[in-house]
Short mmCIF file of C-alpha atoms in Angstrom, two decimals:
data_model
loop_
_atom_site.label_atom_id
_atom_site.label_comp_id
_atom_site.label_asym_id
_atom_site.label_seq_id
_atom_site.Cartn_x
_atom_site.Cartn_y
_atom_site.Cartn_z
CA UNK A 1 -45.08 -4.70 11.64
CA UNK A 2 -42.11 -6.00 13.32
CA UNK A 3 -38.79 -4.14 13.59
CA UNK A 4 -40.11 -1.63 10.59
CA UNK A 5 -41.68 -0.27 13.43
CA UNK A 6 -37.96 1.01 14.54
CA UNK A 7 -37.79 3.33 11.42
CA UNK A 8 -40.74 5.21 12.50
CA UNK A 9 -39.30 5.48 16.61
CA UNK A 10 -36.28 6.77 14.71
CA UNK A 11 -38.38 9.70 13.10
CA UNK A 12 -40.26 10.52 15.87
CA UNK A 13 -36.70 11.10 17.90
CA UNK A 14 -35.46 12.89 15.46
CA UNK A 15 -38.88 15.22 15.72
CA UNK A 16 -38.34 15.55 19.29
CA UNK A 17 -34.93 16.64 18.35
CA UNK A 18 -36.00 19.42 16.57
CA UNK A 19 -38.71 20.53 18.72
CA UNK A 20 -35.80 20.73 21.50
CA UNK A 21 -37.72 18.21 23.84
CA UNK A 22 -34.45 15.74 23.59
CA UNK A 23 -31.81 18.68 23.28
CA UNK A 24 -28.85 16.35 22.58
CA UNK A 25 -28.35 12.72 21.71
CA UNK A 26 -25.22 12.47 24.14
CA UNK A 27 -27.97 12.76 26.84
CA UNK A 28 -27.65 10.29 29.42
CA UNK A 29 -30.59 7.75 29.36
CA UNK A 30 -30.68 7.17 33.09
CA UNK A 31 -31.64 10.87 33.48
CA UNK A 32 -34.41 10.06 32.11
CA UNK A 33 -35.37 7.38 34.29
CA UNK A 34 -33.92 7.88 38.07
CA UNK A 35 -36.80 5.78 39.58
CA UNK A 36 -35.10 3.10 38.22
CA UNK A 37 -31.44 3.51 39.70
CA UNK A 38 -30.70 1.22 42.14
CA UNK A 39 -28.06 0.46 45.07
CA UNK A 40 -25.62 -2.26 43.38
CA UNK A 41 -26.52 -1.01 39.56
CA UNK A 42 -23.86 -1.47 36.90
CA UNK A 43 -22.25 2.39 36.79
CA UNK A 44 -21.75 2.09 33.58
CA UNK A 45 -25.81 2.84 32.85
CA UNK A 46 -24.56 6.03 33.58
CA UNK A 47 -22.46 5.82 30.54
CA UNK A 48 -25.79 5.30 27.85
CA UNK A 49 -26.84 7.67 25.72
CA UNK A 50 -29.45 8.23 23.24
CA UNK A 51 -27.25 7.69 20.88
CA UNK A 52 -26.13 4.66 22.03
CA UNK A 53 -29.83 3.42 21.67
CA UNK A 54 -30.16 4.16 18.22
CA UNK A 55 -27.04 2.75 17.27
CA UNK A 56 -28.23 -0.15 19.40
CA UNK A 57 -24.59 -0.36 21.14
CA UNK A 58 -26.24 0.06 25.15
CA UNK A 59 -24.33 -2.87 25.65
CA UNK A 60 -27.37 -5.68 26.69
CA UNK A 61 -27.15 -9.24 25.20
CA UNK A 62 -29.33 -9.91 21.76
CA UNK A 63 -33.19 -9.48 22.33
CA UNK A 64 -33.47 -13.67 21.21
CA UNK A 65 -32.01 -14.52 25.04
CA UNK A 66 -33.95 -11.75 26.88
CA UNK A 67 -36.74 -10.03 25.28
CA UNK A 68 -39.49 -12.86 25.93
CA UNK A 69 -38.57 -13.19 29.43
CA UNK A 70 -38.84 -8.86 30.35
CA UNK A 71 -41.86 -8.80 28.35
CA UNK A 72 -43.61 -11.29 30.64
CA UNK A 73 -42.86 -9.37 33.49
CA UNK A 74 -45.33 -6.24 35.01
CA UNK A 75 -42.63 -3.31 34.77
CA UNK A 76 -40.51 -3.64 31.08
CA UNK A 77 -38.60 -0.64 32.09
CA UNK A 78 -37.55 -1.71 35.49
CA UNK A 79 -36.73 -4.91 34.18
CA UNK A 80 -34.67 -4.07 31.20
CA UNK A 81 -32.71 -1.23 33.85
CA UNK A 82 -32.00 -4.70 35.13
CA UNK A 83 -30.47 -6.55 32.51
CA UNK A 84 -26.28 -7.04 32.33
CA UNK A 85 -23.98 -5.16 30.40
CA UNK A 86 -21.95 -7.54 28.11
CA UNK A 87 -20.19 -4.90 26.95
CA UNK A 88 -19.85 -0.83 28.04
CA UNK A 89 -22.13 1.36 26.31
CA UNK A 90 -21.05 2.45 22.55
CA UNK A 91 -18.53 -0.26 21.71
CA UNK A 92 -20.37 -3.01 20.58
CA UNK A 93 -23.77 -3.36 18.44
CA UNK A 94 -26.27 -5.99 20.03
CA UNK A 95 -29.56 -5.56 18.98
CA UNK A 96 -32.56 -5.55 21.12
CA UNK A 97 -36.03 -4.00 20.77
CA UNK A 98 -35.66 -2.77 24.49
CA UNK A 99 -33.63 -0.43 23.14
CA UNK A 100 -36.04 1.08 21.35
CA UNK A 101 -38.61 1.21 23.92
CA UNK A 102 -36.61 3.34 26.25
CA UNK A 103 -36.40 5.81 23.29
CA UNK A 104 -40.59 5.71 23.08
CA UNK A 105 -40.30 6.18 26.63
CA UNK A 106 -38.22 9.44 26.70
CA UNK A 107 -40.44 10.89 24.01
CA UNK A 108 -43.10 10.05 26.30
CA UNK A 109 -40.92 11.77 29.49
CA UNK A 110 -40.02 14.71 27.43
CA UNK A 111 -43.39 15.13 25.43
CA UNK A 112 -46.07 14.00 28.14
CA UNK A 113 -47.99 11.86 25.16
CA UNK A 114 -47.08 8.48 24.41
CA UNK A 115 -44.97 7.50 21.51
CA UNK A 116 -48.08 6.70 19.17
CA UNK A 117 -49.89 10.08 20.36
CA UNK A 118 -46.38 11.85 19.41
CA UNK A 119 -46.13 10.31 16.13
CA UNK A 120 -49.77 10.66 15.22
CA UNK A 121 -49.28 14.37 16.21
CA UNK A 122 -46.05 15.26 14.51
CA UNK A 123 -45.44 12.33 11.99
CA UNK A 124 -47.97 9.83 10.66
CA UNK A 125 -50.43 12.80 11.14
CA UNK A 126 -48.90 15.34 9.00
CA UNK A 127 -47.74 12.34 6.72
CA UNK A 128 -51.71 11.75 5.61
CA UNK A 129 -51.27 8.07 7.02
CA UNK A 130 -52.97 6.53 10.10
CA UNK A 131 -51.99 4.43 12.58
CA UNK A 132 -54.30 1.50 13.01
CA UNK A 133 -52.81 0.21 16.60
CA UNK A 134 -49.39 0.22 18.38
CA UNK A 135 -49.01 -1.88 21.44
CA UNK A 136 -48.21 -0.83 24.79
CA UNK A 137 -46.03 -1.99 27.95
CA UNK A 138 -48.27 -2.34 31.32
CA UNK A 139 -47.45 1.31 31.90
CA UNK A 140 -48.92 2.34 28.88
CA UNK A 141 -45.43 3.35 27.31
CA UNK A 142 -45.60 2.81 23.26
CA UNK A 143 -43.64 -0.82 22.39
CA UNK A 144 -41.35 1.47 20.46
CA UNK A 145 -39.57 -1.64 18.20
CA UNK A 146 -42.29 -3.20 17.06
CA UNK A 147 -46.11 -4.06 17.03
CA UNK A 148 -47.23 -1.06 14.83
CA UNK A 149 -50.29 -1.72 12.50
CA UNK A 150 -50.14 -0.35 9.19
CA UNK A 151 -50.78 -0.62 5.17
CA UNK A 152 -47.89 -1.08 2.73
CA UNK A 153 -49.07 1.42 1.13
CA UNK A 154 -48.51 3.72 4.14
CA UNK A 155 -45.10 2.09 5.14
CA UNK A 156 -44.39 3.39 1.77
CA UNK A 157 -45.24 6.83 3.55
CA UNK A 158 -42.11 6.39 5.27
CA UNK A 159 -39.48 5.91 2.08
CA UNK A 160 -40.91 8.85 0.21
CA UNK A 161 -40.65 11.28 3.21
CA UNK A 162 -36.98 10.43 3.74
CA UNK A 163 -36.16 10.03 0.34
CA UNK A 164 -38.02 13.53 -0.31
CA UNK A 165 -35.67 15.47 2.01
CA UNK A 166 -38.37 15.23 5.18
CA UNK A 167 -41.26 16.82 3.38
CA UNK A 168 -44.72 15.84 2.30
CA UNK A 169 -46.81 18.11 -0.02
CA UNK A 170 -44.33 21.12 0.96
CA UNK A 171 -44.48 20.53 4.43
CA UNK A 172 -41.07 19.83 6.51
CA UNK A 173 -41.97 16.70 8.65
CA UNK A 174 -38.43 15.42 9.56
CA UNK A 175 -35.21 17.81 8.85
CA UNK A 176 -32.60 16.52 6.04
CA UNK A 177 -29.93 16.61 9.02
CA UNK A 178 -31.60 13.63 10.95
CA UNK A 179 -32.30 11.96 7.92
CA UNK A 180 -28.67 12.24 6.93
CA UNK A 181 -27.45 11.01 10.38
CA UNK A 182 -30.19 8.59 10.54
CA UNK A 183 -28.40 6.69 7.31
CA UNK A 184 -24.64 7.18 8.47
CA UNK A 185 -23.36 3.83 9.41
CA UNK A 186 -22.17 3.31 13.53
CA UNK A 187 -20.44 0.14 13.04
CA UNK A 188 -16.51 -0.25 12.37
CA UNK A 189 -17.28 -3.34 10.30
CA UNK A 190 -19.56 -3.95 6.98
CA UNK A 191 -21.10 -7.16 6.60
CA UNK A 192 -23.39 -9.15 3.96
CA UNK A 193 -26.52 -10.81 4.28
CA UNK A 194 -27.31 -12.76 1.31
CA UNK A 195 -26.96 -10.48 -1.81
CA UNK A 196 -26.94 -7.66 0.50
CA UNK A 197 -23.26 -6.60 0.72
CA UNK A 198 -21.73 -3.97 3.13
CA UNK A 199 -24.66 -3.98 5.43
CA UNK A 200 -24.36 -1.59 8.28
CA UNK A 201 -26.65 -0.06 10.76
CA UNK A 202 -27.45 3.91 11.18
CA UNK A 203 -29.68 4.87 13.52
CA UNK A 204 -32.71 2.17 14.21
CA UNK A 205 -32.14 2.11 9.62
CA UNK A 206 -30.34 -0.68 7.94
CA UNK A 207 -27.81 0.44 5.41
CA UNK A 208 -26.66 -1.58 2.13
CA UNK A 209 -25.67 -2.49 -1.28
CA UNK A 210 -27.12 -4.29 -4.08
CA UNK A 211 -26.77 -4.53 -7.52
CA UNK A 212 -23.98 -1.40 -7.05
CA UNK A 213 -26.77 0.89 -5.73
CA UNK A 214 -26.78 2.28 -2.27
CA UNK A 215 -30.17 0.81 0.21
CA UNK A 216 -31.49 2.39 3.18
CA UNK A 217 -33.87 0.05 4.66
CA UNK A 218 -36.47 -0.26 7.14
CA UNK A 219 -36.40 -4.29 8.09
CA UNK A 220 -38.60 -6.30 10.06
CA UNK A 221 -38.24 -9.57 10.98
CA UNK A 222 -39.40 -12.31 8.21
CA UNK A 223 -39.18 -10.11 4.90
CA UNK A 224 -41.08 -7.24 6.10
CA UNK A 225 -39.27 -4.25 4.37
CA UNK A 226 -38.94 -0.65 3.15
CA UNK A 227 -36.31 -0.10 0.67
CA UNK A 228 -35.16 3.55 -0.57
CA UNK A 229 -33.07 3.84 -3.21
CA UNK A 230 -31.78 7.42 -3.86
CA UNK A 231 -30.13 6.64 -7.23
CA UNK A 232 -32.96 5.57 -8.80
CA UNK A 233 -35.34 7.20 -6.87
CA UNK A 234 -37.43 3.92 -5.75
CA UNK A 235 -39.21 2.52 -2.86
CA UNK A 236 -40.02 -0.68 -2.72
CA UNK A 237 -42.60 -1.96 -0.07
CA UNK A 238 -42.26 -5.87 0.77
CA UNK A 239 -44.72 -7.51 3.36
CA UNK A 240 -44.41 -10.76 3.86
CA UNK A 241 -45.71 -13.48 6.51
CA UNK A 242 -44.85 -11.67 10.07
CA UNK A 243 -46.27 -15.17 11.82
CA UNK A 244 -42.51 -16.48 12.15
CA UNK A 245 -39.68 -17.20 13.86
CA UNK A 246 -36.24 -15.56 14.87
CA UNK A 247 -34.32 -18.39 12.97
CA UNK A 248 -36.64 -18.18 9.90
CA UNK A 249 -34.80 -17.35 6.67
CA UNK A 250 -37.52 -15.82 5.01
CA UNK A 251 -35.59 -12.62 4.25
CA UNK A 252 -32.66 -14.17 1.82
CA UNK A 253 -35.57 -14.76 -0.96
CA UNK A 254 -37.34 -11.41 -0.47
CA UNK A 255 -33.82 -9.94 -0.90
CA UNK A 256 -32.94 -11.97 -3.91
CA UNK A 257 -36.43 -10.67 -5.67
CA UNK A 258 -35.52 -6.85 -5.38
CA UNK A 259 -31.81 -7.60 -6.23
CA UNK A 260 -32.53 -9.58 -9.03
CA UNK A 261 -35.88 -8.70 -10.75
CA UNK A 262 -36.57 -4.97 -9.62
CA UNK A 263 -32.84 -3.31 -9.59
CA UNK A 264 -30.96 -5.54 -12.23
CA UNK A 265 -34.37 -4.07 -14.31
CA UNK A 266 -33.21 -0.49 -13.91
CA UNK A 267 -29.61 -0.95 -14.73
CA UNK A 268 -28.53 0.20 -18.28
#
């Protein structure tokens, strides 16, 4: 999976929410991480939250211009401490996978297991699903945006525990309040992708509209997608060809099928 792989991440912090081993989103992310400060760093990495992670407004450019060139390096972390602030933290949304691995890597801080080992603990575990392999930076710290390994029919997993209130088979897995904050939208500004209309961004979920209904959606790059659609209660699983590009426009067609075959079917 590709950026799918975020949805999960954003479970798992929400877990570690709950469990008290994050104890507030407004936490500052360098905290976290003081082996990293450095004489000359921007102060305004002071200013980054969790939050601002999962809203993906830290305030680094797009991953397209720098993701390639800190995952080639030995230290991801140190590297991505590294990168410029085009913007201060919280005001703008730029979104970049290294993001989410300095979430894995405070659940890994707080927890003492890596991001998989926390998710197959609290999360996939308890879910009934397994995960098959997740990549891992050079020091070992779970590649929390993407790179996870798993069926459709377990990405489907995902949809039906947030669309059942955070509970498999009776059993509370994520609370109803993360999910809830998890699908409010962060940005000012609705846009449209396609026949996707007021697309918006929660926390590491994308948020929509088609066909009138309200989408929550777990999107990875090149059509790979969960869709959950409370008023009709539906998932919808898509997996499509993940051997792609950024500028591949693989998605707009994927879109197009669940707008107009599966949801124009369920309208009366």
């Amino acid at each position: 999976l590709w950026s799918v792989t975020k949805s999960f991440l954003s479970a798992s912090v929400g877990i570690a929410l709950e469990k008290g081993l994050i104890d507030d989103i407004d936490n500052k992310v360098i905290d976290y991480f003081p082996e990293y400060a450095f004489d000359g760093m921007d102060a305004r990495y002071s200013d980054i939250t969790v939050g601002n992670l999962l809203a993906m407004r830290m305030g680094i450019d797009r991953e397209q211009n720098n993701l390639i060139t800190v995952v080639t390096t030995d230290n991801w972390l140190r590297e991505t401490f590294r990168l410029p602030l085009l913007y201060d933290p919280g005001t703008k949304f730029s979104y970049n996978s290294l993001q989410s691995l300095l979430l894995s890597a405070i659940i890994t801080k707080t927890s003492g297991m890596s991001a998989r080992q926390f998710a197959e603990k609290y999360l996939t575990g308890p879910m009934g699903i397994e995960i098959y392999d997740w990549g891992s930076d050079p020091q070992g710290n779970t590649i929390g945006g993407y790179d996870l390994y798993l069926t459709p029919r377990e990405m489907a997993a995902l949809g039906y525990l947030y669309l059942n209130g955070g509970a498999i088979d009776g059993k509370q897995i994520v609370s109803q309040e993360w999910i809830n904050l998890s699908w409010q939208k962060t940005n000012q500004n609705d846009g449209s992708w396609g026949v996707l209309t007021e697309y918006n961004y929660g926390y590491h979920w994308w948020i929509g509209k088609m066909q009138g209904c309200d989408l929550f959606i777990a999107w990875g790059m090149g059509g790979q997608f969960i869709f959950c659609v409370p008023e009709h209660d539906l998932i919808v699983v898509v997996s499509s060809n993940a051997d792609i590009s950024w500028d591949n426009d693989q998605e707009y067609p994927v879109l197009e099928l669940v707008s107009d075959y599966i949801l124009t079917s369920l309208q009366p």
